[in-house]
């Protein structure tokens, strides 16, 4: 972060404008073209190394014009994605090799920008002008919906097009690898010790938990929890694609706008879910949880960005402004307190992740 601040301090105003115009809008599309033509995959599979443009054309799965490829490769070299070692010669970097390594998830996760991010971001100024520069708070009339001809929200487009869901799922999987697991900064042992899991009681209900990454973090720390005590909930189509080799986790198809079917769990947990929605919708979601909670026993844990009053990072604010495009947002502690209170609960603590990115908001019934 310090190096980034120094770079921006040294950059002149003209250089900054040229970067916005000539670099940032075009480097990513060039990366995507090499993903689509299979060049990153083949370059990595061949062991990397310096290659002539003709060799790269030869390993591509699509017949890409040599002059076009030359332009793209020189752009990527000047953008430090690859290295230009001579006339028509290019060397991969660690980053570009990772784009061709399917184990990294980088290439499929990057596609979320093509499928979901770029067009709404470009449309955002026009949308705000059209809505009189009001805070986006209508999830049925978001910038995202207004951008695409389908006129569907983020999750509606994912439901209709499997490739959109795939890029979103890949992004979530990659993102989960780089976030600090919540049992590392919250005392789950004390939680477990004070839980009543007899008669099939639930320890954690992970609501909107996708494929259960956060439950596996709990299971890694507490492998002896009773069978079925960790509950994964998401829409039936998402649950159908989740695969488990343990009986500790049970998966339930559930729409969190409907009554919570698991009553009296020790914890009801959301991770990077509520930021997708405006305040009024979050209150509605949390009221469904509150109705299922056991007074004096159940806890609500929200693992999400808690924006600091001053000095938020570009990662926090960047995601925040994308959330605005779907009529969601990241929240300060004060705003979290407001929506949680309106749902009939109170915040009892906020646990930062120690990395300055996410926090765990702990709440109980009033």
mmCIF file of C-alpha atoms in Angstrom:
data_model
loop_
_atom_site.group_PDB
_atom_site.id
_atom_site.type_symbol
_atom_site.label_atom_id
_atom_site.label_comp_id
_atom_site.label_asym_id
_atom_site.label_seq_id
_atom_site.Cartn_x
_atom_site.Cartn_y
_atom_site.Cartn_z
ATOM 1 C CA UNK A 1 0.000 0.000 0.000
ATOM 2 C CA UNK A 2 2.871 2.358 0.792
ATOM 3 C CA UNK A 3 4.411 1.697 -2.629
ATOM 4 C CA UNK A 4 1.072 2.377 -4.303
ATOM 5 C CA UNK A 5 0.680 5.682 -2.450
ATOM 6 C CA UNK A 6 4.200 6.709 -3.462
ATOM 7 C CA UNK A 7 3.488 5.836 -7.096
ATOM 8 C CA UNK A 8 0.360 8.001 -7.153
ATOM 9 C CA UNK A 9 2.182 10.844 -5.408
ATOM 10 C CA UNK A 10 4.950 10.827 -8.024
ATOM 11 C CA UNK A 11 2.581 10.481 -10.984
ATOM 12 C CA UNK A 12 1.770 13.786 -12.681
ATOM 13 C CA UNK A 13 -1.801 14.855 -13.362
ATOM 14 C CA UNK A 14 -1.342 14.297 -17.091
ATOM 15 C CA UNK A 15 0.134 10.838 -16.489
ATOM 16 C CA UNK A 16 -2.818 9.964 -14.297
ATOM 17 C CA UNK A 17 -5.334 10.982 -16.976
ATOM 18 C CA UNK A 18 -3.433 9.042 -19.638
ATOM 19 C CA UNK A 19 -3.417 5.968 -17.381
ATOM 20 C CA UNK A 20 -7.193 6.211 -16.978
ATOM 21 C CA UNK A 21 -7.616 6.638 -20.751
ATOM 22 C CA UNK A 22 -4.952 4.476 -22.370
ATOM 23 C CA UNK A 23 -4.011 1.778 -19.876
ATOM 24 C CA UNK A 24 -6.681 0.656 -17.414
ATOM 25 C CA UNK A 25 -9.597 0.349 -19.891
ATOM 26 C CA UNK A 26 -7.660 -1.797 -22.394
ATOM 27 C CA UNK A 27 -5.223 -4.036 -20.501
ATOM 28 C CA UNK A 28 -7.902 -6.242 -18.995
ATOM 29 C CA UNK A 29 -9.709 -6.869 -22.330
ATOM 30 C CA UNK A 30 -6.364 -7.927 -23.828
ATOM 31 C CA UNK A 31 -5.879 -10.382 -20.959
ATOM 32 C CA UNK A 32 -9.368 -11.742 -21.615
ATOM 33 C CA UNK A 33 -8.669 -12.235 -25.335
ATOM 34 C CA UNK A 34 -5.655 -14.398 -24.508
ATOM 35 C CA UNK A 35 -7.826 -16.360 -22.073
ATOM 36 C CA UNK A 36 -10.492 -16.860 -24.754
ATOM 37 C CA UNK A 37 -7.975 -17.940 -27.396
ATOM 38 C CA UNK A 38 -6.311 -20.415 -25.024
ATOM 39 C CA UNK A 39 -2.883 -18.802 -25.207
ATOM 40 C CA UNK A 40 -2.372 -18.486 -21.444
ATOM 41 C CA UNK A 41 -3.360 -22.144 -20.923
ATOM 42 C CA UNK A 42 -1.091 -23.431 -23.673
ATOM 43 C CA UNK A 43 1.849 -21.211 -22.711
ATOM 44 C CA UNK A 44 1.725 -22.463 -19.140
ATOM 45 C CA UNK A 45 1.189 -26.095 -20.206
ATOM 46 C CA UNK A 46 4.258 -25.902 -22.447
ATOM 47 C CA UNK A 47 6.417 -24.932 -19.478
ATOM 48 C CA UNK A 48 6.474 -21.207 -20.135
ATOM 49 C CA UNK A 49 9.671 -19.728 -21.450
ATOM 50 C CA UNK A 50 10.383 -17.201 -24.168
ATOM 51 C CA UNK A 51 8.287 -17.625 -27.305
ATOM 52 C CA UNK A 52 8.046 -15.905 -30.658
ATOM 53 C CA UNK A 53 4.691 -14.539 -31.699
ATOM 54 C CA UNK A 54 4.457 -17.269 -34.347
ATOM 55 C CA UNK A 55 4.865 -19.926 -31.643
ATOM 56 C CA UNK A 56 2.130 -18.321 -29.592
ATOM 57 C CA UNK A 57 -0.170 -18.301 -32.621
ATOM 58 C CA UNK A 58 0.639 -21.961 -33.115
ATOM 59 C CA UNK A 59 -0.425 -22.980 -29.617
ATOM 60 C CA UNK A 60 -3.601 -20.873 -29.611
ATOM 61 C CA UNK A 61 -6.898 -22.743 -29.919
ATOM 62 C CA UNK A 62 -8.293 -19.966 -32.137
ATOM 63 C CA UNK A 63 -6.896 -18.636 -35.416
ATOM 64 C CA UNK A 64 -5.856 -15.187 -34.232
ATOM 65 C CA UNK A 65 -4.482 -12.699 -36.742
ATOM 66 C CA UNK A 66 -0.705 -12.209 -36.245
ATOM 67 C CA UNK A 67 -0.865 -8.427 -36.486
ATOM 68 C CA UNK A 68 -3.674 -8.304 -33.930
ATOM 69 C CA UNK A 69 -1.759 -10.605 -31.591
ATOM 70 C CA UNK A 70 1.342 -8.420 -31.937
ATOM 71 C CA UNK A 71 -0.621 -5.364 -30.789
ATOM 72 C CA UNK A 72 -2.101 -7.228 -27.827
ATOM 73 C CA UNK A 73 1.212 -8.719 -26.706
ATOM 74 C CA UNK A 74 2.995 -5.366 -26.841
ATOM 75 C CA UNK A 75 0.225 -3.822 -24.758
ATOM 76 C CA UNK A 76 0.503 -6.612 -22.181
ATOM 77 C CA UNK A 77 4.282 -6.240 -22.103
ATOM 78 C CA UNK A 78 4.100 -2.480 -21.528
ATOM 79 C CA UNK A 79 1.519 -3.185 -18.813
ATOM 80 C CA UNK A 80 3.964 -5.590 -17.098
ATOM 81 C CA UNK A 81 1.700 -8.603 -17.597
ATOM 82 C CA UNK A 82 4.401 -10.269 -19.735
ATOM 83 C CA UNK A 83 7.919 -9.229 -20.795
ATOM 84 C CA UNK A 84 9.064 -8.229 -24.283
ATOM 85 C CA UNK A 85 12.549 -9.685 -24.773
ATOM 86 C CA UNK A 86 13.166 -8.890 -28.426
ATOM 87 C CA UNK A 87 11.421 -8.200 -31.712
ATOM 88 C CA UNK A 88 8.428 -10.540 -31.735
ATOM 89 C CA UNK A 89 9.714 -12.317 -28.605
ATOM 90 C CA UNK A 90 7.869 -12.486 -25.293
ATOM 91 C CA UNK A 91 8.544 -14.004 -21.882
ATOM 92 C CA UNK A 92 5.808 -14.927 -19.370
ATOM 93 C CA UNK A 93 5.730 -13.573 -15.824
ATOM 94 C CA UNK A 94 4.616 -15.401 -12.701
ATOM 95 C CA UNK A 95 1.260 -13.673 -13.067
ATOM 96 C CA UNK A 96 0.716 -14.613 -16.703
ATOM 97 C CA UNK A 97 1.706 -18.224 -16.002
ATOM 98 C CA UNK A 98 -0.832 -18.318 -13.188
ATOM 99 C CA UNK A 99 -3.517 -17.239 -15.671
ATOM 100 C CA UNK A 100 -2.879 -20.495 -17.495
ATOM 101 C CA UNK A 101 -2.852 -22.612 -14.338
ATOM 102 C CA UNK A 102 -6.391 -23.813 -13.699
ATOM 103 C CA UNK A 103 -5.545 -24.560 -10.061
ATOM 104 C CA UNK A 104 -5.214 -20.826 -9.356
ATOM 105 C CA UNK A 105 -8.779 -19.951 -10.515
ATOM 106 C CA UNK A 106 -7.406 -16.601 -11.714
ATOM 107 C CA UNK A 107 -8.629 -16.799 -15.304
ATOM 108 C CA UNK A 108 -12.211 -17.928 -14.588
ATOM 109 C CA UNK A 109 -12.454 -15.487 -11.678
ATOM 110 C CA UNK A 110 -11.282 -12.606 -13.869
ATOM 111 C CA UNK A 111 -14.177 -13.293 -16.191
ATOM 112 C CA UNK A 112 -16.519 -11.889 -13.541
ATOM 113 C CA UNK A 113 -15.311 -8.494 -14.721
ATOM 114 C CA UNK A 114 -16.404 -9.252 -18.284
ATOM 115 C CA UNK A 115 -19.703 -10.810 -17.248
ATOM 116 C CA UNK A 116 -20.727 -8.500 -14.426
ATOM 117 C CA UNK A 117 -18.484 -5.515 -13.688
ATOM 118 C CA UNK A 118 -17.267 -3.560 -16.716
ATOM 119 C CA UNK A 119 -20.521 -2.562 -18.377
ATOM 120 C CA UNK A 120 -22.358 -1.443 -15.206
ATOM 121 C CA UNK A 121 -19.279 0.528 -14.127
ATOM 122 C CA UNK A 122 -19.224 2.411 -17.422
ATOM 123 C CA UNK A 123 -22.990 2.971 -17.234
ATOM 124 C CA UNK A 124 -22.895 4.192 -13.615
ATOM 125 C CA UNK A 125 -22.454 7.951 -14.329
ATOM 126 C CA UNK A 126 -25.356 7.898 -16.801
ATOM 127 C CA UNK A 127 -27.534 5.944 -14.361
ATOM 128 C CA UNK A 128 -26.819 8.356 -11.505
ATOM 129 C CA UNK A 129 -27.653 11.330 -13.712
ATOM 130 C CA UNK A 130 -30.915 9.657 -14.720
ATOM 131 C CA UNK A 131 -31.859 9.058 -11.081
ATOM 132 C CA UNK A 132 -30.959 12.577 -9.952
ATOM 133 C CA UNK A 133 -27.825 11.466 -8.104
ATOM 134 C CA UNK A 134 -29.826 9.701 -5.396
ATOM 135 C CA UNK A 135 -28.287 6.972 -3.258
ATOM 136 C CA UNK A 136 -29.104 3.675 -5.038
ATOM 137 C CA UNK A 137 -31.551 1.898 -2.751
ATOM 138 C CA UNK A 138 -34.006 0.111 -5.031
ATOM 139 C CA UNK A 139 -32.844 -3.426 -5.775
ATOM 140 C CA UNK A 140 -35.546 -3.717 -8.467
ATOM 141 C CA UNK A 141 -34.152 -0.697 -10.345
ATOM 142 C CA UNK A 142 -30.383 -0.820 -10.000
ATOM 143 C CA UNK A 143 -27.647 0.382 -12.326
ATOM 144 C CA UNK A 144 -26.870 -3.286 -12.998
ATOM 145 C CA UNK A 145 -30.439 -4.026 -14.101
ATOM 146 C CA UNK A 146 -30.530 -0.849 -16.194
ATOM 147 C CA UNK A 147 -27.298 -1.804 -17.970
ATOM 148 C CA UNK A 148 -28.203 -5.120 -19.544
ATOM 149 C CA UNK A 149 -30.953 -5.867 -22.092
ATOM 150 C CA UNK A 150 -32.249 -8.778 -19.979
ATOM 151 C CA UNK A 151 -33.261 -6.257 -17.262
ATOM 152 C CA UNK A 152 -32.451 -8.818 -14.583
ATOM 153 C CA UNK A 153 -30.499 -8.352 -11.384
ATOM 154 C CA UNK A 154 -27.099 -9.921 -10.704
ATOM 155 C CA UNK A 155 -28.465 -13.186 -9.379
ATOM 156 C CA UNK A 156 -31.181 -13.348 -12.026
ATOM 157 C CA UNK A 157 -28.578 -13.229 -14.791
ATOM 158 C CA UNK A 158 -26.532 -15.913 -13.006
ATOM 159 C CA UNK A 159 -29.627 -18.099 -12.774
ATOM 160 C CA UNK A 160 -30.417 -17.703 -16.478
ATOM 161 C CA UNK A 161 -26.871 -18.168 -17.795
ATOM 162 C CA UNK A 162 -24.638 -20.915 -16.309
ATOM 163 C CA UNK A 163 -21.469 -19.209 -17.571
ATOM 164 C CA UNK A 164 -22.308 -16.093 -15.531
ATOM 165 C CA UNK A 165 -22.812 -18.262 -12.441
ATOM 166 C CA UNK A 166 -19.548 -20.083 -13.167
ATOM 167 C CA UNK A 167 -17.493 -16.880 -13.285
ATOM 168 C CA UNK A 168 -19.188 -15.641 -10.107
ATOM 169 C CA UNK A 169 -18.546 -18.960 -8.333
ATOM 170 C CA UNK A 170 -14.897 -18.935 -9.436
ATOM 171 C CA UNK A 171 -14.502 -15.396 -8.134
ATOM 172 C CA UNK A 172 -16.019 -16.385 -4.779
ATOM 173 C CA UNK A 173 -13.714 -19.410 -4.535
ATOM 174 C CA UNK A 174 -10.639 -17.298 -5.309
ATOM 175 C CA UNK A 175 -11.756 -14.542 -2.944
ATOM 176 C CA UNK A 176 -12.269 -17.027 -0.118
ATOM 177 C CA UNK A 177 -8.652 -18.168 -0.467
ATOM 178 C CA UNK A 178 -7.386 -14.680 0.294
ATOM 179 C CA UNK A 179 -9.694 -13.740 3.154
ATOM 180 C CA UNK A 180 -8.822 -14.624 6.715
ATOM 181 C CA UNK A 181 -10.935 -17.557 7.971
ATOM 182 C CA UNK A 182 -13.310 -16.309 10.636
ATOM 183 C CA UNK A 183 -12.369 -18.933 13.282
ATOM 184 C CA UNK A 184 -8.912 -17.324 13.295
ATOM 185 C CA UNK A 185 -10.221 -14.037 14.688
ATOM 186 C CA UNK A 186 -13.335 -15.154 16.572
ATOM 187 C CA UNK A 187 -13.434 -17.533 19.558
ATOM 188 C CA UNK A 188 -15.322 -20.460 18.065
ATOM 189 C CA UNK A 189 -14.135 -22.753 20.879
ATOM 190 C CA UNK A 190 -16.025 -20.697 23.467
ATOM 191 C CA UNK A 191 -19.004 -20.755 21.139
ATOM 192 C CA UNK A 192 -18.847 -24.537 20.868
ATOM 193 C CA UNK A 193 -18.355 -25.030 24.613
ATOM 194 C CA UNK A 194 -21.544 -23.081 25.354
ATOM 195 C CA UNK A 195 -23.663 -24.799 22.683
ATOM 196 C CA UNK A 196 -26.386 -27.394 23.147
ATOM 197 C CA UNK A 197 -26.057 -29.724 20.172
ATOM 198 C CA UNK A 198 -28.095 -32.573 21.600
ATOM 199 C CA UNK A 199 -31.114 -33.790 19.681
ATOM 200 C CA UNK A 200 -29.698 -32.567 16.370
ATOM 201 C CA UNK A 201 -29.175 -28.935 17.356
ATOM 202 C CA UNK A 202 -27.306 -26.713 14.888
ATOM 203 C CA UNK A 203 -24.024 -25.009 15.735
ATOM 204 C CA UNK A 204 -23.762 -22.743 12.673
ATOM 205 C CA UNK A 205 -26.262 -22.022 9.923
ATOM 206 C CA UNK A 206 -24.334 -20.454 7.036
ATOM 207 C CA UNK A 207 -26.972 -18.491 5.119
ATOM 208 C CA UNK A 208 -26.161 -17.822 1.479
ATOM 209 C CA UNK A 209 -22.971 -19.794 2.054
ATOM 210 C CA UNK A 210 -22.465 -20.923 -1.551
ATOM 211 C CA UNK A 211 -20.393 -24.137 -1.400
ATOM 212 C CA UNK A 212 -19.620 -23.990 2.309
ATOM 213 C CA UNK A 213 -16.070 -22.604 2.496
ATOM 214 C CA UNK A 214 -16.760 -20.909 5.832
ATOM 215 C CA UNK A 215 -18.201 -24.080 7.353
ATOM 216 C CA UNK A 216 -15.107 -26.003 6.301
ATOM 217 C CA UNK A 217 -13.032 -23.440 8.225
ATOM 218 C CA UNK A 218 -15.070 -24.332 11.321
ATOM 219 C CA UNK A 219 -14.709 -28.044 10.618
ATOM 220 C CA UNK A 220 -10.943 -27.738 10.223
ATOM 221 C CA UNK A 221 -10.667 -26.205 13.699
ATOM 222 C CA UNK A 222 -13.336 -28.412 15.291
ATOM 223 C CA UNK A 223 -13.343 -31.762 13.453
ATOM 224 C CA UNK A 224 -15.357 -33.507 16.178
ATOM 225 C CA UNK A 225 -18.557 -31.471 15.913
ATOM 226 C CA UNK A 226 -21.663 -33.682 15.687
ATOM 227 C CA UNK A 227 -22.919 -34.846 12.315
ATOM 228 C CA UNK A 228 -25.253 -32.338 10.700
ATOM 229 C CA UNK A 229 -24.476 -29.566 13.187
ATOM 230 C CA UNK A 230 -23.072 -27.330 10.438
ATOM 231 C CA UNK A 231 -25.855 -26.242 8.101
ATOM 232 C CA UNK A 232 -25.270 -24.783 4.651
ATOM 233 C CA UNK A 233 -28.093 -22.806 3.075
ATOM 234 C CA UNK A 234 -28.288 -21.346 -0.412
ATOM 235 C CA UNK A 235 -30.657 -21.438 -3.348
ATOM 236 C CA UNK A 236 -31.439 -24.997 -4.483
ATOM 237 C CA UNK A 237 -29.511 -24.618 -7.750
ATOM 238 C CA UNK A 238 -26.365 -23.575 -5.868
ATOM 239 C CA UNK A 239 -26.773 -26.332 -3.280
ATOM 240 C CA UNK A 240 -27.138 -28.903 -6.068
ATOM 241 C CA UNK A 241 -23.624 -28.070 -7.287
ATOM 242 C CA UNK A 242 -22.036 -28.302 -3.810
ATOM 243 C CA UNK A 243 -20.135 -31.517 -3.080
ATOM 244 C CA UNK A 244 -19.259 -32.828 0.394
ATOM 245 C CA UNK A 245 -17.406 -35.866 1.696
ATOM 246 C CA UNK A 246 -18.425 -35.292 5.313
ATOM 247 C CA UNK A 247 -21.622 -35.869 7.265
ATOM 248 C CA UNK A 248 -20.799 -32.923 9.535
ATOM 249 C CA UNK A 249 -22.363 -30.525 7.026
ATOM 250 C CA UNK A 250 -25.946 -30.778 5.863
ATOM 251 C CA UNK A 251 -27.098 -28.684 2.942
ATOM 252 C CA UNK A 252 -30.550 -27.150 2.640
ATOM 253 C CA UNK A 253 -31.975 -25.275 -0.318
ATOM 254 C CA UNK A 254 -33.338 -22.047 1.132
ATOM 255 C CA UNK A 255 -34.355 -18.567 0.009
ATOM 256 C CA UNK A 256 -33.397 -16.177 2.809
ATOM 257 C CA UNK A 257 -36.397 -13.969 2.081
ATOM 258 C CA UNK A 258 -38.566 -16.801 3.396
ATOM 259 C CA UNK A 259 -38.963 -18.019 7.017
ATOM 260 C CA UNK A 260 -35.797 -19.584 8.429
ATOM 261 C CA UNK A 261 -36.441 -23.345 8.704
ATOM 262 C CA UNK A 262 -33.680 -24.092 11.248
ATOM 263 C CA UNK A 263 -34.841 -22.902 14.656
ATOM 264 C CA UNK A 264 -32.670 -22.155 17.677
ATOM 265 C CA UNK A 265 -29.214 -22.503 16.098
ATOM 266 C CA UNK A 266 -26.290 -21.278 18.179
ATOM 267 C CA UNK A 267 -25.166 -19.098 15.272
ATOM 268 C CA UNK A 268 -26.777 -17.685 12.155
ATOM 269 C CA UNK A 269 -23.955 -16.588 9.883
ATOM 270 C CA UNK A 270 -23.718 -14.391 6.779
ATOM 271 C CA UNK A 271 -20.491 -13.821 4.866
ATOM 272 C CA UNK A 272 -20.396 -11.159 2.148
ATOM 273 C CA UNK A 273 -24.128 -11.593 1.550
ATOM 274 C CA UNK A 274 -25.874 -8.613 3.097
ATOM 275 C CA UNK A 275 -23.696 -6.091 1.254
ATOM 276 C CA UNK A 276 -25.559 -7.163 -1.903
ATOM 277 C CA UNK A 277 -28.760 -5.519 -0.684
ATOM 278 C CA UNK A 278 -30.070 -2.068 0.347
ATOM 279 C CA UNK A 279 -30.850 -1.352 3.995
ATOM 280 C CA UNK A 280 -34.593 -2.000 3.829
ATOM 281 C CA UNK A 281 -34.017 -5.407 2.239
ATOM 282 C CA UNK A 282 -31.332 -6.314 4.781
ATOM 283 C CA UNK A 283 -33.804 -5.557 7.566
ATOM 284 C CA UNK A 284 -36.319 -7.915 5.941
ATOM 285 C CA UNK A 285 -33.693 -10.680 5.637
ATOM 286 C CA UNK A 286 -32.586 -10.272 9.248
ATOM 287 C CA UNK A 287 -36.153 -10.324 10.546
ATOM 288 C CA UNK A 288 -36.513 -13.841 9.136
ATOM 289 C CA UNK A 289 -33.424 -14.837 11.136
ATOM 290 C CA UNK A 290 -34.544 -13.060 14.305
ATOM 291 C CA UNK A 291 -37.807 -15.009 14.253
ATOM 292 C CA UNK A 292 -35.836 -18.282 14.376
ATOM 293 C CA UNK A 293 -33.362 -17.246 17.095
ATOM 294 C CA UNK A 294 -33.550 -18.521 20.670
ATOM 295 C CA UNK A 295 -33.419 -15.615 23.168
ATOM 296 C CA UNK A 296 -30.284 -15.589 25.307
ATOM 297 C CA UNK A 297 -28.673 -18.319 23.206
ATOM 298 C CA UNK A 298 -28.625 -17.657 19.465
ATOM 299 C CA UNK A 299 -26.156 -15.247 17.899
ATOM 300 C CA UNK A 300 -26.086 -13.442 14.577
ATOM 301 C CA UNK A 301 -22.612 -13.205 13.033
ATOM 302 C CA UNK A 302 -22.120 -11.012 9.959
ATOM 303 C CA UNK A 303 -18.727 -11.380 8.295
ATOM 304 C CA UNK A 304 -18.445 -8.398 5.995
ATOM 305 C CA UNK A 305 -16.615 -5.160 5.395
ATOM 306 C CA UNK A 306 -17.141 -2.609 8.156
ATOM 307 C CA UNK A 307 -16.042 0.666 6.628
ATOM 308 C CA UNK A 308 -13.940 2.803 8.968
ATOM 309 C CA UNK A 309 -15.071 6.434 9.371
ATOM 310 C CA UNK A 310 -11.727 7.550 7.893
ATOM 311 C CA UNK A 311 -9.049 5.816 5.856
ATOM 312 C CA UNK A 312 -10.867 2.957 4.124
ATOM 313 C CA UNK A 313 -8.701 0.995 1.689
ATOM 314 C CA UNK A 314 -9.153 0.935 -2.089
ATOM 315 C CA UNK A 315 -10.216 -2.718 -1.790
ATOM 316 C CA UNK A 316 -13.004 -1.763 0.615
ATOM 317 C CA UNK A 317 -14.161 1.331 -1.264
ATOM 318 C CA UNK A 318 -13.819 -0.301 -4.685
ATOM 319 C CA UNK A 319 -16.100 -3.155 -3.690
ATOM 320 C CA UNK A 320 -18.419 -0.669 -2.000
ATOM 321 C CA UNK A 321 -18.917 1.292 -5.205
ATOM 322 C CA UNK A 322 -19.562 -1.861 -7.211
ATOM 323 C CA UNK A 323 -22.166 -2.825 -4.622
ATOM 324 C CA UNK A 324 -23.819 0.561 -5.254
ATOM 325 C CA UNK A 325 -24.283 -0.532 -8.863
ATOM 326 C CA UNK A 326 -26.477 -3.426 -7.711
ATOM 327 C CA UNK A 327 -28.146 -1.179 -5.076
ATOM 328 C CA UNK A 328 -26.190 -2.736 -2.227
ATOM 329 C CA UNK A 329 -23.347 -1.159 -0.263
ATOM 330 C CA UNK A 330 -20.660 -1.682 2.340
ATOM 331 C CA UNK A 331 -21.549 -0.252 5.752
ATOM 332 C CA UNK A 332 -19.964 1.565 8.664
ATOM 333 C CA UNK A 333 -20.518 0.225 12.166
ATOM 334 C CA UNK A 334 -23.153 2.921 12.699
ATOM 335 C CA UNK A 335 -25.137 1.799 9.654
ATOM 336 C CA UNK A 336 -24.807 -1.866 10.632
ATOM 337 C CA UNK A 337 -26.147 -0.939 14.051
ATOM 338 C CA UNK A 338 -29.143 0.810 12.458
ATOM 339 C CA UNK A 339 -30.245 -2.099 10.252
ATOM 340 C CA UNK A 340 -29.595 -4.707 12.955
ATOM 341 C CA UNK A 341 -31.613 -2.694 15.486
ATOM 342 C CA UNK A 342 -34.514 -2.344 13.059
ATOM 343 C CA UNK A 343 -34.555 -6.144 12.763
ATOM 344 C CA UNK A 344 -34.931 -6.531 16.542
ATOM 345 C CA UNK A 345 -31.321 -7.195 17.500
ATOM 346 C CA UNK A 346 -28.355 -5.347 18.980
ATOM 347 C CA UNK A 347 -24.628 -5.382 18.267
ATOM 348 C CA UNK A 348 -22.601 -6.767 21.169
ATOM 349 C CA UNK A 349 -19.153 -6.669 19.546
ATOM 350 C CA UNK A 350 -17.244 -6.116 16.321
ATOM 351 C CA UNK A 351 -14.233 -8.339 15.684
ATOM 352 C CA UNK A 352 -11.749 -7.077 13.035
ATOM 353 C CA UNK A 353 -9.920 -9.647 10.927
ATOM 354 C CA UNK A 354 -6.528 -8.115 11.713
ATOM 355 C CA UNK A 355 -5.872 -7.385 8.047
ATOM 356 C CA UNK A 356 -7.919 -4.213 7.730
ATOM 357 C CA UNK A 357 -10.397 -5.743 5.321
ATOM 358 C CA UNK A 358 -13.370 -7.545 6.884
ATOM 359 C CA UNK A 359 -14.843 -7.702 10.378
ATOM 360 C CA UNK A 360 -17.244 -9.982 12.208
ATOM 361 C CA UNK A 361 -20.287 -8.171 13.581
ATOM 362 C CA UNK A 362 -21.749 -10.088 16.540
ATOM 363 C CA UNK A 363 -25.376 -9.443 17.486
ATOM 364 C CA UNK A 364 -28.097 -10.866 19.718
ATOM 365 C CA UNK A 365 -31.830 -10.417 20.153
ATOM 366 C CA UNK A 366 -32.907 -7.293 22.004
#
